[in-house]
Amino acid sequence: MPPRKRPFIAGNWKMNLTRGEARTLVAEVIRASRSLPEAEFVLFPPFTLLAEAASLTLGSPAGLGGQNLFWEDKGAFTGEISGPMLADLGCSYVVVGHSERRQFFGETDETVQKRTSAGLRAGLRPIVCIGETLAERESGRTWDVLKRQLDGGLAGFEDAEFRRLILAYEPVWAIGTGRTATPAQAEEAHAFIRARLQERYGKEAAECAIILYGGSVKPANAYALFRERNVDGFLVGGASLEGASFNEIAAEAVRAYKEVK
Ligand code: PEP
């Protein structure tokens, strides 16, 4: 049985918000991060808002990360952002391999591995996203897909590197669709992922690994999802754009955490 971990609540703003909107939202999340110390809050604004968010979150419990990074540290790569640049801005995390990157920007398991490696090199904690499409689930290929994405995305990482990674299970059919995995579906996938991690890195490292669920997480489903033993937190998209819904998701996770700890 993995130990119950404090809820890790990540907000992926995607390509949304301007500076004024971001200021209000960050202030609301900082307030919640102070009143809910059991939860770990981390925000993933678009690159244009990172500097602003970094100055606002400085000294608060809320953490910050980038939504992507390039695998080289610097050079002639117009339009790209590197790990050292994110670290320099005050980021501690970076999302890698989000399904929208895989779907629209040609991300593969190999490039996920390279970006993850670059994030680690820069001292960031990468959140590596994996998840099956609806067609893959319906044709019974979910476990093959998750295994392939895990093996490819994490290829070559040693124990100490693995321990700095966070995994996010995000079934593509649940992202932005309003359709959430049931708690039982999420638990089944998370348990599968943890078992696979255990084969590679051993029981203790696998049990310590943080595995987030993402896919239409809302205040109404956060409690039931977090009650599942292998769900350690959430990567929230749409509902992270409103302070009230994001903070309520955290509060619901904390409520479940206190009950099942
Ligand atoms: C996401 O983009 O990681 C996500 C889970 O989005 P949403 O919560 O909107 O489904």
PDB file of C-alpha atoms and ligand atoms in Angstrom:
ATOM      1  CA  MET A   1       0.000   0.000   0.000  1.00  0.00           C
ATOM      2  CA  PRO A   2       1.497   3.368  -0.931  1.00  0.00           C
ATOM      3  CA  PRO A   3       1.553   5.834   1.980  1.00  0.00           C
ATOM      4  CA  ARG A   4      -1.081   8.567   1.838  1.00  0.00           C
ATOM      5  CA  LYS A   5       0.602  11.730   0.580  1.00  0.00           C
ATOM      6  CA  ARG A   6      -0.552  15.281   1.044  1.00  0.00           C
ATOM      7  CA  PRO A   7      -2.620  16.346  -1.973  1.00  0.00           C
ATOM      8  CA  PHE A   8      -0.547  17.828  -4.802  1.00  0.00           C
ATOM      9  CA  ILE A   9      -2.812  20.223  -6.691  1.00  0.00           C
ATOM     10  CA  ALA A  10      -1.434  21.532  -9.995  1.00  0.00           C
ATOM     11  CA  GLY A  11      -3.185  24.114 -12.167  1.00  0.00           C
ATOM     12  CA  ASN A  12      -2.389  24.024 -15.895  1.00  0.00           C
ATOM     13  CA  TRP A  13      -3.618  27.327 -17.317  1.00  0.00           C
ATOM     14  CA  LYS A  14      -2.723  26.291 -20.885  1.00  0.00           C
ATOM     15  CA  MET A  15      -2.924  29.221 -23.359  1.00  0.00           C
ATOM     16  CA  ASN A  16      -5.185  31.387 -21.210  1.00  0.00           C
ATOM     17  CA  LEU A  17      -5.234  34.621 -19.223  1.00  0.00           C
ATOM     18  CA  THR A  18      -3.663  38.033 -19.460  1.00  0.00           C
ATOM     19  CA  ARG A  19      -1.662  39.764 -16.756  1.00  0.00           C
ATOM     20  CA  GLY A  20      -4.559  41.433 -14.988  1.00  0.00           C
ATOM     21  CA  GLU A  21      -6.565  38.202 -14.872  1.00  0.00           C
ATOM     22  CA  ALA A  22      -3.538  36.273 -13.686  1.00  0.00           C
ATOM     23  CA  ARG A  23      -2.866  38.670 -10.797  1.00  0.00           C
ATOM     24  CA  THR A  24      -6.342  38.107  -9.385  1.00  0.00           C
ATOM     25  CA  LEU A  25      -6.141  34.343  -9.782  1.00  0.00           C
ATOM     26  CA  VAL A  26      -2.667  34.050  -8.246  1.00  0.00           C
ATOM     27  CA  ALA A  27      -3.781  36.121  -5.250  1.00  0.00           C
ATOM     28  CA  GLU A  28      -6.746  33.790  -4.717  1.00  0.00           C
ATOM     29  CA  VAL A  29      -4.579  30.687  -4.940  1.00  0.00           C
ATOM     30  CA  ILE A  30      -1.985  32.133  -2.563  1.00  0.00           C
ATOM     31  CA  ARG A  31      -4.744  32.792  -0.030  1.00  0.00           C
ATOM     32  CA  ALA A  32      -5.918  29.181  -0.319  1.00  0.00           C
ATOM     33  CA  SER A  33      -2.365  27.834  -0.088  1.00  0.00           C
ATOM     34  CA  ARG A  34      -2.068  29.602   3.276  1.00  0.00           C
ATOM     35  CA  SER A  35      -5.410  28.419   4.616  1.00  0.00           C
ATOM     36  CA  LEU A  36      -4.977  24.812   3.369  1.00  0.00           C
ATOM     37  CA  PRO A  37      -1.404  23.942   4.400  1.00  0.00           C
ATOM     38  CA  GLU A  38      -2.115  20.208   3.930  1.00  0.00           C
ATOM     39  CA  ALA A  39      -2.247  20.690   0.145  1.00  0.00           C
ATOM     40  CA  GLU A  40       0.645  21.530  -2.146  1.00  0.00           C
ATOM     41  CA  PHE A  41      -0.393  24.123  -4.753  1.00  0.00           C
ATOM     42  CA  VAL A  42       1.573  24.531  -7.961  1.00  0.00           C
ATOM     43  CA  LEU A  43       0.625  26.838 -10.832  1.00  0.00           C
ATOM     44  CA  PHE A  44       1.552  26.409 -14.500  1.00  0.00           C
ATOM     45  CA  PRO A  45       0.869  29.732 -16.241  1.00  0.00           C
ATOM     46  CA  PRO A  46       1.821  30.320 -19.877  1.00  0.00           C
ATOM     47  CA  PHE A  47       5.385  31.575 -20.358  1.00  0.00           C
ATOM     48  CA  THR A  48       4.225  35.187 -20.740  1.00  0.00           C
ATOM     49  CA  LEU A  49       2.890  35.199 -17.165  1.00  0.00           C
ATOM     50  CA  LEU A  50       5.664  33.329 -15.397  1.00  0.00           C
ATOM     51  CA  ALA A  51       7.688  36.378 -14.344  1.00  0.00           C
ATOM     52  CA  GLU A  52       4.603  38.091 -12.955  1.00  0.00           C
ATOM     53  CA  ALA A  53       3.456  34.914 -11.179  1.00  0.00           C
ATOM     54  CA  ALA A  54       6.966  34.363  -9.807  1.00  0.00           C
ATOM     55  CA  SER A  55       7.071  37.778  -8.166  1.00  0.00           C
ATOM     56  CA  LEU A  56       3.576  37.287  -6.721  1.00  0.00           C
ATOM     57  CA  THR A  57       4.181  33.771  -5.356  1.00  0.00           C
ATOM     58  CA  LEU A  58       7.653  34.542  -3.961  1.00  0.00           C
ATOM     59  CA  GLY A  59       7.632  33.760  -0.233  1.00  0.00           C
ATOM     60  CA  SER A  60       4.220  32.055  -0.422  1.00  0.00           C
ATOM     61  CA  PRO A  61       3.561  28.296  -0.188  1.00  0.00           C
ATOM     62  CA  ALA A  62       2.403  28.201  -3.828  1.00  0.00           C
ATOM     63  CA  GLY A  63       4.893  26.747  -6.313  1.00  0.00           C
ATOM     64  CA  LEU A  64       5.418  27.525  -9.977  1.00  0.00           C
ATOM     65  CA  GLY A  65       6.250  25.623 -13.130  1.00  0.00           C
ATOM     66  CA  GLY A  66       6.467  25.865 -16.907  1.00  0.00           C
ATOM     67  CA  GLN A  67       4.050  24.085 -19.263  1.00  0.00           C
ATOM     68  CA  ASN A  68       6.853  22.803 -21.500  1.00  0.00           C
ATOM     69  CA  LEU A  69      10.579  23.221 -22.200  1.00  0.00           C
ATOM     70  CA  PHE A  70      13.052  22.482 -24.960  1.00  0.00           C
ATOM     71  CA  TRP A  71      15.710  19.791 -24.522  1.00  0.00           C
ATOM     72  CA  GLU A  72      18.707  22.015 -25.249  1.00  0.00           C
ATOM     73  CA  ASP A  73      19.833  24.521 -22.614  1.00  0.00           C
ATOM     74  CA  LYS A  74      20.423  27.411 -25.032  1.00  0.00           C
ATOM     75  CA  GLY A  75      21.138  28.274 -28.642  1.00  0.00           C
ATOM     76  CA  ALA A  76      19.523  29.023 -31.985  1.00  0.00           C
ATOM     77  CA  PHE A  77      16.066  27.532 -31.341  1.00  0.00           C
ATOM     78  CA  THR A  78      13.684  30.365 -32.126  1.00  0.00           C
ATOM     79  CA  GLY A  79      10.533  30.321 -30.057  1.00  0.00           C
ATOM     80  CA  GLU A  80      11.756  27.757 -27.528  1.00  0.00           C
ATOM     81  CA  ILE A  81      12.253  28.057 -23.767  1.00  0.00           C
ATOM     82  CA  SER A  82      14.902  26.098 -21.857  1.00  0.00           C
ATOM     83  CA  GLY A  83      15.117  24.515 -18.430  1.00  0.00           C
ATOM     84  CA  PRO A  84      17.711  26.998 -17.122  1.00  0.00           C
ATOM     85  CA  MET A  85      15.412  29.850 -18.248  1.00  0.00           C
ATOM     86  CA  LEU A  86      12.520  28.389 -16.260  1.00  0.00           C
ATOM     87  CA  ALA A  87      14.720  27.828 -13.217  1.00  0.00           C
ATOM     88  CA  ASP A  88      16.032  31.390 -13.515  1.00  0.00           C
ATOM     89  CA  LEU A  89      12.449  32.693 -13.326  1.00  0.00           C
ATOM     90  CA  GLY A  90      11.813  30.828 -10.092  1.00  0.00           C
ATOM     91  CA  CYS A  91      10.134  27.700 -11.463  1.00  0.00           C
ATOM     92  CA  SER A  92      10.572  24.440  -9.587  1.00  0.00           C
ATOM     93  CA  TYR A  93       8.475  22.242 -11.889  1.00  0.00           C
ATOM     94  CA  VAL A  94       7.782  21.674 -15.571  1.00  0.00           C
ATOM     95  CA  VAL A  95       5.029  19.738 -17.357  1.00  0.00           C
ATOM     96  CA  VAL A  96       6.308  17.359 -20.030  1.00  0.00           C
ATOM     97  CA  GLY A  97       4.407  15.300 -22.594  1.00  0.00           C
ATOM     98  CA  HIS A  98       0.961  16.765 -22.067  1.00  0.00           C
ATOM     99  CA  SER A  99      -1.457  15.091 -24.489  1.00  0.00           C
ATOM    100  CA  GLU A 100      -2.033  18.430 -26.257  1.00  0.00           C
ATOM    101  CA  ARG A 101       1.704  18.565 -26.986  1.00  0.00           C
ATOM    102  CA  ARG A 102       1.542  14.984 -28.244  1.00  0.00           C
ATOM    103  CA  GLN A 103      -1.589  15.656 -30.317  1.00  0.00           C
ATOM    104  CA  PHE A 104      -0.836  19.085 -31.840  1.00  0.00           C
ATOM    105  CA  PHE A 105       2.944  19.518 -31.656  1.00  0.00           C
ATOM    106  CA  GLY A 106       4.394  16.149 -32.571  1.00  0.00           C
ATOM    107  CA  GLU A 107       5.568  15.143 -29.100  1.00  0.00           C
ATOM    108  CA  THR A 108       6.741  11.524 -28.949  1.00  0.00           C
ATOM    109  CA  ASP A 109       7.937   9.289 -26.131  1.00  0.00           C
ATOM    110  CA  GLU A 110      11.484  10.015 -27.274  1.00  0.00           C
ATOM    111  CA  THR A 111      11.087  13.803 -27.110  1.00  0.00           C
ATOM    112  CA  VAL A 112       9.306  13.442 -23.770  1.00  0.00           C
ATOM    113  CA  GLN A 113      12.383  11.629 -22.482  1.00  0.00           C
ATOM    114  CA  LYS A 114      14.689  14.357 -23.810  1.00  0.00           C
ATOM    115  CA  ARG A 115      12.627  17.176 -22.292  1.00  0.00           C
ATOM    116  CA  THR A 116      12.362  15.334 -18.987  1.00  0.00           C
ATOM    117  CA  SER A 117      16.114  14.891 -18.958  1.00  0.00           C
ATOM    118  CA  ALA A 118      16.575  18.625 -19.655  1.00  0.00           C
ATOM    119  CA  GLY A 119      14.208  19.501 -16.823  1.00  0.00           C
ATOM    120  CA  LEU A 120      16.142  17.329 -14.382  1.00  0.00           C
ATOM    121  CA  ARG A 121      19.435  18.837 -15.556  1.00  0.00           C
ATOM    122  CA  ALA A 122      18.059  22.308 -14.781  1.00  0.00           C
ATOM    123  CA  GLY A 123      17.075  21.242 -11.262  1.00  0.00           C
ATOM    124  CA  LEU A 124      13.333  21.190 -12.032  1.00  0.00           C
ATOM    125  CA  ARG A 125      10.852  18.463 -11.085  1.00  0.00           C
ATOM    126  CA  PRO A 126       9.249  17.299 -14.339  1.00  0.00           C
ATOM    127  CA  ILE A 127       5.610  16.186 -14.313  1.00  0.00           C
ATOM    128  CA  VAL A 128       5.517  13.523 -17.009  1.00  0.00           C
ATOM    129  CA  CYS A 129       2.053  13.082 -18.546  1.00  0.00           C
ATOM    130  CA  ILE A 130       0.809   9.814 -19.970  1.00  0.00           C
ATOM    131  CA  GLY A 131      -2.623   8.574 -20.978  1.00  0.00           C
ATOM    132  CA  GLU A 132      -4.567   6.678 -23.592  1.00  0.00           C
ATOM    133  CA  THR A 133      -6.986   8.015 -26.214  1.00  0.00           C
ATOM    134  CA  LEU A 134     -10.599   6.891 -26.387  1.00  0.00           C
ATOM    135  CA  ALA A 135      -9.855   4.646 -29.388  1.00  0.00           C
ATOM    136  CA  GLU A 136      -6.983   3.032 -27.491  1.00  0.00           C
ATOM    137  CA  ARG A 137      -9.162   2.409 -24.440  1.00  0.00           C
ATOM    138  CA  GLU A 138     -12.062   1.050 -26.441  1.00  0.00           C
ATOM    139  CA  SER A 139      -9.824  -1.331 -28.354  1.00  0.00           C
ATOM    140  CA  GLY A 140      -8.354  -2.694 -25.114  1.00  0.00           C
ATOM    141  CA  ARG A 141      -4.909  -1.163 -25.578  1.00  0.00           C
ATOM    142  CA  THR A 142      -4.809   1.073 -22.458  1.00  0.00           C
ATOM    143  CA  TRP A 143      -2.170  -0.938 -20.584  1.00  0.00           C
ATOM    144  CA  ASP A 144       0.065  -1.330 -23.642  1.00  0.00           C
ATOM    145  CA  VAL A 145      -0.072   2.420 -24.268  1.00  0.00           C
ATOM    146  CA  LEU A 146       0.692   3.345 -20.654  1.00  0.00           C
ATOM    147  CA  LYS A 147       3.552   0.845 -20.537  1.00  0.00           C
ATOM    148  CA  ARG A 148       5.009   2.174 -23.816  1.00  0.00           C
ATOM    149  CA  GLN A 149       4.739   5.801 -22.688  1.00  0.00           C
ATOM    150  CA  LEU A 150       6.290   5.025 -19.307  1.00  0.00           C
ATOM    151  CA  ASP A 151       9.126   2.939 -20.703  1.00  0.00           C
ATOM    152  CA  GLY A 152       9.872   5.432 -23.481  1.00  0.00           C
ATOM    153  CA  GLY A 153       9.420   8.636 -21.504  1.00  0.00           C
ATOM    154  CA  LEU A 154      11.460   7.413 -18.548  1.00  0.00           C
ATOM    155  CA  ALA A 155      14.115   5.525 -20.526  1.00  0.00           C
ATOM    156  CA  GLY A 156      17.550   5.658 -18.955  1.00  0.00           C
ATOM    157  CA  PHE A 157      16.672   7.476 -15.749  1.00  0.00           C
ATOM    158  CA  GLU A 158      18.484   6.199 -12.691  1.00  0.00           C
ATOM    159  CA  ASP A 159      16.911   5.826  -9.273  1.00  0.00           C
ATOM    160  CA  ALA A 160      17.931   9.287  -8.008  1.00  0.00           C
ATOM    161  CA  GLU A 161      16.538  10.953 -11.142  1.00  0.00           C
ATOM    162  CA  PHE A 162      13.332   8.940 -11.010  1.00  0.00           C
ATOM    163  CA  ARG A 163      12.701  10.091  -7.436  1.00  0.00           C
ATOM    164  CA  ARG A 164      12.483  13.698  -8.628  1.00  0.00           C
ATOM    165  CA  LEU A 165       9.829  12.909 -11.230  1.00  0.00           C
ATOM    166  CA  ILE A 166       6.080  13.238 -10.833  1.00  0.00           C
ATOM    167  CA  LEU A 167       3.737  11.211 -13.048  1.00  0.00           C
ATOM    168  CA  ALA A 168       0.364  12.388 -14.307  1.00  0.00           C
ATOM    169  CA  TYR A 169      -2.188   9.918 -15.630  1.00  0.00           C
ATOM    170  CA  GLU A 170      -4.389  11.884 -17.998  1.00  0.00           C
ATOM    171  CA  PRO A 171      -6.752   9.790 -20.116  1.00  0.00           C
ATOM    172  CA  VAL A 172      -7.054  11.858 -23.296  1.00  0.00           C
ATOM    173  CA  TRP A 173     -10.797  11.174 -23.524  1.00  0.00           C
ATOM    174  CA  ALA A 174     -11.278  12.955 -20.192  1.00  0.00           C
ATOM    175  CA  ILE A 175      -9.257  16.113 -20.896  1.00  0.00           C
ATOM    176  CA  GLY A 176     -11.432  19.155 -21.415  1.00  0.00           C
ATOM    177  CA  THR A 177     -14.392  16.934 -22.287  1.00  0.00           C
ATOM    178  CA  GLY A 178     -16.308  17.095 -19.029  1.00  0.00           C
ATOM    179  CA  ARG A 179     -16.037  13.309 -18.988  1.00  0.00           C
ATOM    180  CA  THR A 180     -14.027  12.149 -15.962  1.00  0.00           C
ATOM    181  CA  ALA A 181     -12.562   8.737 -15.290  1.00  0.00           C
ATOM    182  CA  THR A 182     -14.522   7.110 -12.498  1.00  0.00           C
ATOM    183  CA  PRO A 183     -12.587   6.793  -9.243  1.00  0.00           C
ATOM    184  CA  ALA A 184     -12.300   3.055  -9.959  1.00  0.00           C
ATOM    185  CA  GLN A 185     -10.910   3.666 -13.480  1.00  0.00           C
ATOM    186  CA  ALA A 186      -8.409   6.198 -12.142  1.00  0.00           C
ATOM    187  CA  GLU A 187      -7.342   3.872  -9.326  1.00  0.00           C
ATOM    188  CA  GLU A 188      -6.930   0.951 -11.715  1.00  0.00           C
ATOM    189  CA  ALA A 189      -4.680   2.983 -14.010  1.00  0.00           C
ATOM    190  CA  HIS A 190      -2.676   4.512 -11.151  1.00  0.00           C
ATOM    191  CA  ALA A 191      -2.153   1.088  -9.577  1.00  0.00           C
ATOM    192  CA  PHE A 192      -0.991  -0.234 -12.958  1.00  0.00           C
ATOM    193  CA  ILE A 193       1.472   2.658 -13.313  1.00  0.00           C
ATOM    194  CA  ARG A 194       2.803   2.173  -9.795  1.00  0.00           C
ATOM    195  CA  ALA A 195       3.251  -1.551 -10.370  1.00  0.00           C
ATOM    196  CA  ARG A 196       5.198  -0.844 -13.547  1.00  0.00           C
ATOM    197  CA  LEU A 197       7.352   1.699 -11.682  1.00  0.00           C
ATOM    198  CA  GLN A 198       7.949  -0.899  -8.968  1.00  0.00           C
ATOM    199  CA  GLU A 199       9.294  -3.369 -11.541  1.00  0.00           C
ATOM    200  CA  ARG A 200      11.859  -0.799 -12.641  1.00  0.00           C
ATOM    201  CA  TYR A 201      12.716   1.118  -9.480  1.00  0.00           C
ATOM    202  CA  GLY A 202      11.655  -1.146  -6.592  1.00  0.00           C
ATOM    203  CA  LYS A 203       8.810  -1.047  -4.110  1.00  0.00           C
ATOM    204  CA  GLU A 204       9.961   1.823  -1.913  1.00  0.00           C
ATOM    205  CA  ALA A 205      10.668   4.243  -4.785  1.00  0.00           C
ATOM    206  CA  ALA A 206       7.389   3.338  -6.512  1.00  0.00           C
ATOM    207  CA  GLU A 207       5.385   3.869  -3.340  1.00  0.00           C
ATOM    208  CA  CYS A 208       6.981   7.284  -2.812  1.00  0.00           C
ATOM    209  CA  ALA A 209       6.224   8.365  -6.400  1.00  0.00           C
ATOM    210  CA  ILE A 210       3.568  11.051  -6.778  1.00  0.00           C
ATOM    211  CA  ILE A 211       0.985  10.036  -9.400  1.00  0.00           C
ATOM    212  CA  LEU A 212      -1.507  12.762 -10.309  1.00  0.00           C
ATOM    213  CA  TYR A 213      -4.831  12.289 -12.058  1.00  0.00           C
ATOM    214  CA  GLY A 214      -5.922  14.755 -14.747  1.00  0.00           C
ATOM    215  CA  GLY A 215      -9.073  14.926 -16.837  1.00  0.00           C
ATOM    216  CA  SER A 216     -12.046  17.162 -16.055  1.00  0.00           C
ATOM    217  CA  VAL A 217     -11.326  17.304 -12.325  1.00  0.00           C
ATOM    218  CA  LYS A 218     -13.944  19.496 -10.662  1.00  0.00           C
ATOM    219  CA  PRO A 219     -14.959  20.313  -7.077  1.00  0.00           C
ATOM    220  CA  ALA A 220     -17.757  17.740  -7.452  1.00  0.00           C
ATOM    221  CA  ASN A 221     -15.465  14.780  -8.247  1.00  0.00           C
ATOM    222  CA  ALA A 222     -12.231  15.677  -6.419  1.00  0.00           C
ATOM    223  CA  TYR A 223     -13.221  14.120  -3.096  1.00  0.00           C
ATOM    224  CA  ALA A 224     -14.129  10.701  -4.527  1.00  0.00           C
ATOM    225  CA  LEU A 225     -11.044  10.615  -6.760  1.00  0.00           C
ATOM    226  CA  PHE A 226      -8.664  11.549  -3.947  1.00  0.00           C
ATOM    227  CA  ARG A 227     -10.094   8.852  -1.689  1.00  0.00           C
ATOM    228  CA  GLU A 228      -8.470   6.314  -4.003  1.00  0.00           C
ATOM    229  CA  ARG A 229      -5.245   5.011  -2.515  1.00  0.00           C
ATOM    230  CA  ASN A 230      -3.035   5.536  -5.559  1.00  0.00           C
ATOM    231  CA  VAL A 231      -4.293   9.015  -6.468  1.00  0.00           C
ATOM    232  CA  ASP A 232      -1.840  11.532  -4.966  1.00  0.00           C
ATOM    233  CA  GLY A 233      -3.244  14.731  -6.418  1.00  0.00           C
ATOM    234  CA  PHE A 234      -4.556  16.389  -9.552  1.00  0.00           C
ATOM    235  CA  LEU A 235      -3.415  18.136 -12.679  1.00  0.00           C
ATOM    236  CA  VAL A 236      -6.317  20.497 -13.302  1.00  0.00           C
ATOM    237  CA  GLY A 237      -6.943  22.302 -16.599  1.00  0.00           C
ATOM    238  CA  GLY A 238     -10.211  24.196 -17.085  1.00  0.00           C
ATOM    239  CA  ALA A 239     -11.172  24.353 -13.431  1.00  0.00           C
ATOM    240  CA  SER A 240      -7.815  25.924 -12.516  1.00  0.00           C
ATOM    241  CA  LEU A 241      -8.740  29.151 -14.340  1.00  0.00           C
ATOM    242  CA  GLU A 242     -11.160  30.176 -11.589  1.00  0.00           C
ATOM    243  CA  GLY A 243      -9.798  30.648  -8.066  1.00  0.00           C
ATOM    244  CA  ALA A 244     -13.021  29.393  -6.503  1.00  0.00           C
ATOM    245  CA  SER A 245     -13.134  26.063  -8.362  1.00  0.00           C
ATOM    246  CA  PHE A 246      -9.387  25.406  -8.145  1.00  0.00           C
ATOM    247  CA  ASN A 247      -9.308  26.098  -4.420  1.00  0.00           C
ATOM    248  CA  GLU A 248     -12.407  24.026  -3.819  1.00  0.00           C
ATOM    249  CA  ILE A 249     -10.786  21.075  -5.582  1.00  0.00           C
ATOM    250  CA  ALA A 250      -7.870  21.432  -3.157  1.00  0.00           C
ATOM    251  CA  ALA A 251     -10.249  21.670  -0.196  1.00  0.00           C
ATOM    252  CA  GLU A 252     -12.097  18.530  -1.325  1.00  0.00           C
ATOM    253  CA  ALA A 253      -8.827  16.638  -1.695  1.00  0.00           C
ATOM    254  CA  VAL A 254      -7.767  17.752   1.791  1.00  0.00           C
ATOM    255  CA  ARG A 255     -11.126  16.601   3.171  1.00  0.00           C
ATOM    256  CA  ALA A 256     -10.562  13.136   1.666  1.00  0.00           C
ATOM    257  CA  TYR A 257      -6.921  13.148   2.817  1.00  0.00           C
ATOM    258  CA  LYS A 258      -7.878  13.787   6.427  1.00  0.00           C
ATOM    259  CA  GLU A 259     -10.402  10.952   6.361  1.00  0.00           C
ATOM    260  CA  VAL A 260      -8.250   8.271   4.809  1.00  0.00           C
ATOM    261  CA  LYS A 261      -4.784   9.277   6.060  1.00  0.00           C
TER     262      LYS A 261
HETATM  263  C1  PEP B   1      -5.176  19.068 -18.469  1.00  0.00           C
HETATM  264  O1  PEP B   1      -5.056  19.818 -19.393  1.00  0.00           O
HETATM  265  O2  PEP B   1      -4.175  18.565 -17.956  1.00  0.00           O
HETATM  266  C2  PEP B   1      -6.524  18.757 -18.012  1.00  0.00           C
HETATM  267  C3  PEP B   1      -6.671  17.746 -17.213  1.00  0.00           C
HETATM  268  O3  PEP B   1      -7.551  19.567 -18.452  1.00  0.00           O
HETATM  269  P1  PEP B   1      -9.064  19.573 -17.919  1.00  0.00           P
HETATM  270  O4  PEP B   1      -8.992  19.581 -16.403  1.00  0.00           O
HETATM  271  O5  PEP B   1      -9.658  20.804 -18.460  1.00  0.00           O
HETATM  272  O6  PEP B   1      -9.703  18.314 -18.413  1.00  0.00           O
END
